[in-house]
Structures are given as structure tokens and as C-alpha cells.
């Protein structure tokens, strides 16, 4: 699964993209794993919304997902 | 119903968008210009970089569609810019023409609120002390 980080999430993660093996992962377990060694990213993930292949997803398994976008809180306008 | 909606990476042509909503049925034309200001939460700002998710252009179209059925509204134009803007730069421009002023004022105000709520755009604010921060980001 390809994770795409945007804006402040990319800055906290130190990268725009990350390839992970999503098998067996849920949204919750992935957030925990990504934030485990990165306290700043952990905080950003709590506030971020996720798009799994373009659809909002807030919980459940990620086995079927090819691309996961991490979107921090919006600040347009 | 004339609808113009886009996320653009060039300077917004406010005059052209204002002209584009002209309609003989409209007794009121309201425009909103969201510009970069030089302060935020007590800090001095030098410039802002707006960054958008690839879906932002489509989301802007969806937002304009949401307001296109409003009573008395005849035309809507809404552009959001991405890229680096200096103080005074126009980040968001909205123009509404409607039969009556209350319809135009309300549509413009509500549309701007909705853009701020759902448009996947982020704001990297550069401060005078040389640092930067992502607005709304923990």
C-alpha cells in the first residue's frame, strides 16, 4: 500500500510517500505504527482524515487498499 | 445557471470572474476576496504557500454545485489559488449574482464557509522570524 502524506503530515513524516505492507492492518493499527517512533506525526495523524483509494475511511481493515492519503485539517479560503 | 469553479496555480483574475457572473435577472452582485493578511494569532506573516490535494479542483466544483440550486441565484464563480502568495495576494475569490441582495449576500457568505470547511487545501505560513507553520496542523 502506498501512503501519500500531504502538507503538515508530510513534514511530520519527513516524506511525501511511504510504501507499507498493509495486510493485517486496520486504520487504528496503522496510525499506531506510523506514530510509534514519531510523536509529532502521531499528533498529526490523530487530527488527519484518511482517503483509501479516494474514499473517506476512518476505521476497519486496510488489506484491500492500494493508496492511502493522509490529509491534515484543511486551511483554505 | 452559469457556474465557474476551479483551483488554479496562477493569479486569480478577479475582474474577469466578476464580469462572468453578470446576468440580466440579477439585481445584486456580491463578491468576496480572501486575501493574505500580514498577521495570524499575533505573529507577523511574510507570505503563504497554499498546497492542494489532487482532488481539490473537483471538490470546488462540487461545492459550487451545492449552491447552484439556491433560490434566486443566477451565477456563481469561485476560484482558489495554490502556490506562493505575498501579503495582499488573492487566495480565494467568489462572485455571486442573484435577483435580490439577501440571496446574493447569503450565498456568498455560506459558500465561503463551505469552501473553508471542505476544500482540501493547506496553508504554509512563513513568519518574519524565518520560521514557518502549517495552519490548523497540530
PDB file of C-alpha atoms in Angstrom:
ATOM      1  CA  UNK A   1       0.000   0.000   0.000  1.00  0.00           C
ATOM      2  CA  UNK A   2       1.325   3.422  -0.918  1.00  0.00           C
ATOM      3  CA  UNK A   3       0.764   6.089   1.735  1.00  0.00           C
ATOM      4  CA  UNK A   4       0.769   9.698   0.472  1.00  0.00           C
ATOM      5  CA  UNK A   5       1.317  12.323   3.157  1.00  0.00           C
ATOM      6  CA  UNK A   6       0.187  15.896   2.481  1.00  0.00           C
ATOM      7  CA  UNK A   7       1.246  19.293   3.850  1.00  0.00           C
ATOM      8  CA  UNK A   8       1.960  19.226   7.596  1.00  0.00           C
ATOM      9  CA  UNK A   9       1.644  15.433   7.656  1.00  0.00           C
ATOM     10  CA  UNK A  10       4.423  15.112   5.052  1.00  0.00           C
ATOM     11  CA  UNK A  11       6.580  17.465   7.054  1.00  0.00           C
ATOM     12  CA  UNK A  12       5.994  15.499  10.253  1.00  0.00           C
ATOM     13  CA  UNK A  13       6.619  12.187   8.485  1.00  0.00           C
ATOM     14  CA  UNK A  14       9.743  13.504   6.781  1.00  0.00           C
ATOM     15  CA  UNK A  15       8.487  12.164   3.448  1.00  0.00           C
ATOM     16  CA  UNK A  16       5.719  12.621   0.865  1.00  0.00           C
ATOM     17  CA  UNK A  17       5.234   8.883   0.333  1.00  0.00           C
ATOM     18  CA  UNK A  18       5.767   5.628   2.163  1.00  0.00           C
ATOM     19  CA  UNK A  19       5.293   2.089   0.909  1.00  0.00           C
ATOM     20  CA  UNK A  20       3.969  -0.294   3.590  1.00  0.00           C
ATOM     21  CA  UNK A  21       2.618  -3.815   3.748  1.00  0.00           C
ATOM     22  CA  UNK A  22      -0.997  -3.213   4.752  1.00  0.00           C
ATOM     23  CA  UNK A  23      -2.010  -6.849   5.155  1.00  0.00           C
ATOM     24  CA  UNK A  24      -3.420  -7.396   8.601  1.00  0.00           C
ATOM     25  CA  UNK A  25      -3.513  -3.681   9.325  1.00  0.00           C
ATOM     26  CA  UNK A  26      -6.533  -1.655  10.361  1.00  0.00           C
ATOM     27  CA  UNK A  27      -6.765   2.125  10.350  1.00  0.00           C
ATOM     28  CA  UNK A  28      -6.128   2.101  14.083  1.00  0.00           C
ATOM     29  CA  UNK A  29      -3.116  -0.211  13.967  1.00  0.00           C
ATOM     30  CA  UNK A  30      -1.574   1.715  11.073  1.00  0.00           C
ATOM     31  CA  UNK A  31      -1.927   5.057  12.913  1.00  0.00           C
ATOM     32  CA  UNK A  32      -0.273   3.437  15.942  1.00  0.00           C
ATOM     33  CA  UNK A  33       2.587   2.007  13.904  1.00  0.00           C
ATOM     34  CA  UNK A  34       3.272   5.210  11.946  1.00  0.00           C
ATOM     35  CA  UNK A  35       3.230   7.291  15.100  1.00  0.00           C
ATOM     36  CA  UNK A  36       5.216   4.879  17.248  1.00  0.00           C
ATOM     37  CA  UNK A  37       8.649   6.452  16.675  1.00  0.00           C
ATOM     38  CA  UNK A  38       7.422   9.906  15.701  1.00  0.00           C
ATOM     39  CA  UNK A  39       5.468  11.827  18.329  1.00  0.00           C
ATOM     40  CA  UNK A  40       4.824  14.776  16.034  1.00  0.00           C
ATOM     41  CA  UNK A  41       3.420  12.528  13.299  1.00  0.00           C
ATOM     42  CA  UNK A  42       1.298  10.723  15.904  1.00  0.00           C
ATOM     43  CA  UNK A  43      -0.365  14.030  16.860  1.00  0.00           C
ATOM     44  CA  UNK A  44      -0.934  14.981  13.231  1.00  0.00           C
ATOM     45  CA  UNK A  45      -2.431  11.562  12.453  1.00  0.00           C
ATOM     46  CA  UNK A  46      -4.966  11.931  15.258  1.00  0.00           C
ATOM     47  CA  UNK A  47      -6.240  15.117  13.603  1.00  0.00           C
ATOM     48  CA  UNK A  48      -5.986  13.917   9.983  1.00  0.00           C
ATOM     49  CA  UNK A  49      -8.579  12.353   7.726  1.00  0.00           C
ATOM     50  CA  UNK A  50      -7.729   9.397   5.511  1.00  0.00           C
ATOM     51  CA  UNK A  51      -8.687   8.616   1.916  1.00  0.00           C
ATOM     52  CA  UNK A  52      -8.463   4.927   0.987  1.00  0.00           C
ATOM     53  CA  UNK A  53      -8.322   4.818  -2.843  1.00  0.00           C
ATOM     54  CA  UNK A  54     -10.187   8.127  -2.862  1.00  0.00           C
ATOM     55  CA  UNK A  55     -12.860   7.283  -0.291  1.00  0.00           C
ATOM     56  CA  UNK A  56     -13.019   8.565   3.281  1.00  0.00           C
ATOM     57  CA  UNK A  57     -12.173   5.815   5.732  1.00  0.00           C
ATOM     58  CA  UNK A  58     -11.989   6.208   9.498  1.00  0.00           C
ATOM     59  CA  UNK A  59     -11.795   2.613  10.714  1.00  0.00           C
ATOM     60  CA  UNK A  60     -11.538  -1.033   9.721  1.00  0.00           C
ATOM     61  CA  UNK A  61      -9.184  -3.200   7.677  1.00  0.00           C
ATOM     62  CA  UNK A  62      -6.813  -1.814   5.053  1.00  0.00           C
ATOM     63  CA  UNK A  63      -5.943  -5.076   3.278  1.00  0.00           C
ATOM     64  CA  UNK A  64      -7.801  -4.057   0.117  1.00  0.00           C
ATOM     65  CA  UNK A  65      -6.299  -0.576  -0.176  1.00  0.00           C
ATOM     66  CA  UNK A  66      -3.713   0.335  -2.832  1.00  0.00           C
ATOM     67  CA  UNK A  67      -3.280   4.002  -1.924  1.00  0.00           C
ATOM     68  CA  UNK A  68      -3.926   5.789   1.359  1.00  0.00           C
ATOM     69  CA  UNK A  69      -3.864   9.595   1.527  1.00  0.00           C
ATOM     70  CA  UNK A  70      -3.226  11.331   4.859  1.00  0.00           C
ATOM     71  CA  UNK A  71      -4.942  14.733   4.903  1.00  0.00           C
ATOM     72  CA  UNK A  72      -4.319  17.055   7.867  1.00  0.00           C
ATOM     73  CA  UNK A  73      -7.010  19.596   8.832  1.00  0.00           C
ATOM     74  CA  UNK A  74      -7.810  21.903   5.894  1.00  0.00           C
ATOM     75  CA  UNK A  75      -6.878  25.563   5.941  1.00  0.00           C
ATOM     76  CA  UNK A  76      -8.049  27.026   2.662  1.00  0.00           C
ATOM     77  CA  UNK A  77     -10.080  30.154   1.995  1.00  0.00           C
TER      78      UNK A  77
ATOM     79  CA  UNK B   1     -27.041  28.726 -14.224  1.00  0.00           C
ATOM     80  CA  UNK B   2     -23.543  29.867 -15.015  1.00  0.00           C
ATOM     81  CA  UNK B   3     -21.036  28.072 -12.784  1.00  0.00           C
ATOM     82  CA  UNK B   4     -17.305  28.672 -12.691  1.00  0.00           C
ATOM     83  CA  UNK B   5     -15.283  26.675 -10.180  1.00  0.00           C
ATOM     84  CA  UNK B   6     -11.605  25.844 -10.121  1.00  0.00           C
ATOM     85  CA  UNK B   7      -8.387  25.598  -8.165  1.00  0.00           C
ATOM     86  CA  UNK B   8      -5.733  27.463 -10.138  1.00  0.00           C
ATOM     87  CA  UNK B   9      -1.987  27.901  -9.936  1.00  0.00           C
ATOM     88  CA  UNK B  10      -1.871  31.352 -11.482  1.00  0.00           C
ATOM     89  CA  UNK B  11      -3.029  34.735 -10.153  1.00  0.00           C
ATOM     90  CA  UNK B  12      -6.814  34.866  -9.964  1.00  0.00           C
ATOM     91  CA  UNK B  13      -8.403  37.275 -12.471  1.00  0.00           C
ATOM     92  CA  UNK B  14     -10.954  38.855 -10.151  1.00  0.00           C
ATOM     93  CA  UNK B  15     -12.276  41.285 -12.758  1.00  0.00           C
ATOM     94  CA  UNK B  16     -12.915  38.507 -15.268  1.00  0.00           C
ATOM     95  CA  UNK B  17     -14.761  36.371 -12.702  1.00  0.00           C
ATOM     96  CA  UNK B  18     -16.880  39.353 -11.614  1.00  0.00           C
ATOM     97  CA  UNK B  19     -17.793  40.051 -15.241  1.00  0.00           C
ATOM     98  CA  UNK B  20     -18.550  36.386 -15.836  1.00  0.00           C
ATOM     99  CA  UNK B  21     -21.441  36.301 -13.339  1.00  0.00           C
ATOM    100  CA  UNK B  22     -23.270  39.228 -14.980  1.00  0.00           C
ATOM    101  CA  UNK B  23     -26.902  38.334 -15.604  1.00  0.00           C
ATOM    102  CA  UNK B  24     -29.872  40.445 -16.687  1.00  0.00           C
ATOM    103  CA  UNK B  25     -32.017  38.789 -13.996  1.00  0.00           C
ATOM    104  CA  UNK B  26     -29.646  39.832 -11.238  1.00  0.00           C
ATOM    105  CA  UNK B  27     -30.397  42.855  -9.091  1.00  0.00           C
ATOM    106  CA  UNK B  28     -27.428  42.086  -6.871  1.00  0.00           C
ATOM    107  CA  UNK B  29     -23.832  41.036  -7.465  1.00  0.00           C
ATOM    108  CA  UNK B  30     -21.713  40.222  -4.421  1.00  0.00           C
ATOM    109  CA  UNK B  31     -18.035  39.395  -4.489  1.00  0.00           C
ATOM    110  CA  UNK B  32     -15.680  38.139  -1.815  1.00  0.00           C
ATOM    111  CA  UNK B  33     -11.923  38.350  -1.979  1.00  0.00           C
ATOM    112  CA  UNK B  34      -9.920  36.285   0.516  1.00  0.00           C
ATOM    113  CA  UNK B  35      -6.504  37.901   0.681  1.00  0.00           C
ATOM    114  CA  UNK B  36      -3.273  37.111   2.521  1.00  0.00           C
ATOM    115  CA  UNK B  37      -3.004  39.290   5.623  1.00  0.00           C
ATOM    116  CA  UNK B  38       0.195  40.167   7.447  1.00  0.00           C
ATOM    117  CA  UNK B  39      -0.753  38.698  10.828  1.00  0.00           C
ATOM    118  CA  UNK B  40      -2.019  35.471  12.334  1.00  0.00           C
ATOM    119  CA  UNK B  41      -2.534  34.759  16.057  1.00  0.00           C
ATOM    120  CA  UNK B  42      -0.282  37.650  16.990  1.00  0.00           C
ATOM    121  CA  UNK B  43       2.570  36.655  14.678  1.00  0.00           C
ATOM    122  CA  UNK B  44       3.809  38.616  11.677  1.00  0.00           C
ATOM    123  CA  UNK B  45       3.406  36.814   8.347  1.00  0.00           C
ATOM    124  CA  UNK B  46       5.521  37.445   5.241  1.00  0.00           C
ATOM    125  CA  UNK B  47       3.959  35.066   2.738  1.00  0.00           C
ATOM    126  CA  UNK B  48       1.794  31.976   2.455  1.00  0.00           C
ATOM    127  CA  UNK B  49       2.172  28.898   0.304  1.00  0.00           C
ATOM    128  CA  UNK B  50      -1.125  27.196  -0.464  1.00  0.00           C
ATOM    129  CA  UNK B  51      -0.915  23.491  -1.281  1.00  0.00           C
ATOM    130  CA  UNK B  52      -3.827  21.442  -2.610  1.00  0.00           C
ATOM    131  CA  UNK B  53      -4.784  17.783  -2.714  1.00  0.00           C
ATOM    132  CA  UNK B  54      -5.232  16.500  -6.322  1.00  0.00           C
ATOM    133  CA  UNK B  55      -8.982  16.293  -5.679  1.00  0.00           C
ATOM    134  CA  UNK B  56      -9.287  19.982  -4.731  1.00  0.00           C
ATOM    135  CA  UNK B  57     -10.411  21.160  -8.167  1.00  0.00           C
ATOM    136  CA  UNK B  58     -13.184  18.546  -8.258  1.00  0.00           C
ATOM    137  CA  UNK B  59     -14.227  19.406  -4.684  1.00  0.00           C
ATOM    138  CA  UNK B  60     -14.517  23.097  -5.639  1.00  0.00           C
ATOM    139  CA  UNK B  61     -16.849  22.092  -8.480  1.00  0.00           C
ATOM    140  CA  UNK B  62     -18.938  20.048  -6.044  1.00  0.00           C
ATOM    141  CA  UNK B  63     -19.185  22.967  -3.607  1.00  0.00           C
ATOM    142  CA  UNK B  64     -20.382  25.329  -6.332  1.00  0.00           C
ATOM    143  CA  UNK B  65     -22.927  22.702  -7.438  1.00  0.00           C
ATOM    144  CA  UNK B  66     -24.259  22.588  -3.852  1.00  0.00           C
ATOM    145  CA  UNK B  67     -25.155  26.292  -4.056  1.00  0.00           C
ATOM    146  CA  UNK B  68     -26.320  26.372  -7.681  1.00  0.00           C
ATOM    147  CA  UNK B  69     -29.909  25.485  -6.740  1.00  0.00           C
ATOM    148  CA  UNK B  70     -30.301  28.327  -4.258  1.00  0.00           C
ATOM    149  CA  UNK B  71     -33.405  30.424  -4.784  1.00  0.00           C
ATOM    150  CA  UNK B  72     -32.724  33.491  -6.919  1.00  0.00           C
ATOM    151  CA  UNK B  73     -29.056  32.732  -7.577  1.00  0.00           C
ATOM    152  CA  UNK B  74     -28.193  33.068 -11.285  1.00  0.00           C
ATOM    153  CA  UNK B  75     -24.434  32.694 -11.498  1.00  0.00           C
ATOM    154  CA  UNK B  76     -21.561  31.607  -9.271  1.00  0.00           C
ATOM    155  CA  UNK B  77     -17.818  31.953  -9.797  1.00  0.00           C
ATOM    156  CA  UNK B  78     -15.269  30.595  -7.300  1.00  0.00           C
ATOM    157  CA  UNK B  79     -11.519  30.241  -7.729  1.00  0.00           C
ATOM    158  CA  UNK B  80      -8.946  29.218  -5.114  1.00  0.00           C
ATOM    159  CA  UNK B  81      -5.265  29.742  -5.843  1.00  0.00           C
ATOM    160  CA  UNK B  82      -2.443  27.377  -4.930  1.00  0.00           C
ATOM    161  CA  UNK B  83       1.197  28.451  -4.887  1.00  0.00           C
ATOM    162  CA  UNK B  84       3.098  31.153  -3.041  1.00  0.00           C
ATOM    163  CA  UNK B  85       1.314  34.441  -2.317  1.00  0.00           C
ATOM    164  CA  UNK B  86       2.651  37.612  -0.759  1.00  0.00           C
ATOM    165  CA  UNK B  87       0.749  39.966   1.540  1.00  0.00           C
ATOM    166  CA  UNK B  88      -2.380  41.114  -0.262  1.00  0.00           C
ATOM    167  CA  UNK B  89      -2.360  38.183  -2.673  1.00  0.00           C
ATOM    168  CA  UNK B  90      -5.791  36.775  -3.507  1.00  0.00           C
ATOM    169  CA  UNK B  91      -6.185  33.194  -2.304  1.00  0.00           C
ATOM    170  CA  UNK B  92      -9.940  32.811  -2.782  1.00  0.00           C
ATOM    171  CA  UNK B  93     -12.338  34.800  -4.967  1.00  0.00           C
ATOM    172  CA  UNK B  94     -16.084  34.281  -5.066  1.00  0.00           C
ATOM    173  CA  UNK B  95     -18.692  36.211  -7.076  1.00  0.00           C
ATOM    174  CA  UNK B  96     -22.447  35.610  -6.921  1.00  0.00           C
ATOM    175  CA  UNK B  97     -25.232  37.227  -8.911  1.00  0.00           C
ATOM    176  CA  UNK B  98     -28.801  36.884  -7.709  1.00  0.00           C
ATOM    177  CA  UNK B  99     -32.169  38.534  -8.131  1.00  0.00           C
ATOM    178  CA  UNK B 100     -32.058  40.124  -4.676  1.00  0.00           C
ATOM    179  CA  UNK B 101     -29.321  41.294  -2.307  1.00  0.00           C
ATOM    180  CA  UNK B 102     -30.174  38.981   0.595  1.00  0.00           C
ATOM    181  CA  UNK B 103     -29.875  35.983  -1.748  1.00  0.00           C
ATOM    182  CA  UNK B 104     -26.500  37.161  -3.053  1.00  0.00           C
ATOM    183  CA  UNK B 105     -25.044  38.071   0.373  1.00  0.00           C
ATOM    184  CA  UNK B 106     -26.191  34.810   1.976  1.00  0.00           C
ATOM    185  CA  UNK B 107     -24.975  32.637  -0.917  1.00  0.00           C
ATOM    186  CA  UNK B 108     -21.548  34.264  -0.917  1.00  0.00           C
ATOM    187  CA  UNK B 109     -21.111  34.021   2.855  1.00  0.00           C
ATOM    188  CA  UNK B 110     -22.312  30.428   3.033  1.00  0.00           C
ATOM    189  CA  UNK B 111     -20.229  29.342   0.043  1.00  0.00           C
ATOM    190  CA  UNK B 112     -17.042  30.785   1.543  1.00  0.00           C
ATOM    191  CA  UNK B 113     -17.785  28.997   4.830  1.00  0.00           C
ATOM    192  CA  UNK B 114     -18.325  25.741   2.953  1.00  0.00           C
ATOM    193  CA  UNK B 115     -15.081  26.149   0.979  1.00  0.00           C
ATOM    194  CA  UNK B 116     -13.188  26.621   4.216  1.00  0.00           C
ATOM    195  CA  UNK B 117     -14.831  23.532   5.641  1.00  0.00           C
ATOM    196  CA  UNK B 118     -14.345  21.007   2.817  1.00  0.00           C
ATOM    197  CA  UNK B 119     -11.759  22.186   0.280  1.00  0.00           C
ATOM    198  CA  UNK B 120      -8.602  20.057   0.705  1.00  0.00           C
ATOM    199  CA  UNK B 121      -6.137  22.930   0.649  1.00  0.00           C
ATOM    200  CA  UNK B 122      -3.415  23.647   3.211  1.00  0.00           C
ATOM    201  CA  UNK B 123      -1.667  26.839   4.199  1.00  0.00           C
ATOM    202  CA  UNK B 124       2.068  27.021   4.907  1.00  0.00           C
ATOM    203  CA  UNK B 125       2.589  30.342   6.642  1.00  0.00           C
ATOM    204  CA  UNK B 126       6.044  31.996   6.605  1.00  0.00           C
ATOM    205  CA  UNK B 127       6.770  34.247   9.585  1.00  0.00           C
ATOM    206  CA  UNK B 128       9.080  37.239   9.959  1.00  0.00           C
ATOM    207  CA  UNK B 129      11.374  35.296  12.292  1.00  0.00           C
ATOM    208  CA  UNK B 130      12.250  32.978   9.404  1.00  0.00           C
ATOM    209  CA  UNK B 131      10.194  30.010  10.602  1.00  0.00           C
ATOM    210  CA  UNK B 132       7.054  28.587   9.023  1.00  0.00           C
ATOM    211  CA  UNK B 133       3.984  26.751  10.275  1.00  0.00           C
ATOM    212  CA  UNK B 134       1.172  24.776   8.739  1.00  0.00           C
ATOM    213  CA  UNK B 135      -2.087  26.427   9.807  1.00  0.00           C
ATOM    214  CA  UNK B 136      -4.521  24.215  11.728  1.00  0.00           C
ATOM    215  CA  UNK B 137      -1.950  21.395  11.907  1.00  0.00           C
ATOM    216  CA  UNK B 138      -1.022  20.036  15.366  1.00  0.00           C
TER     217      UNK B 138
END
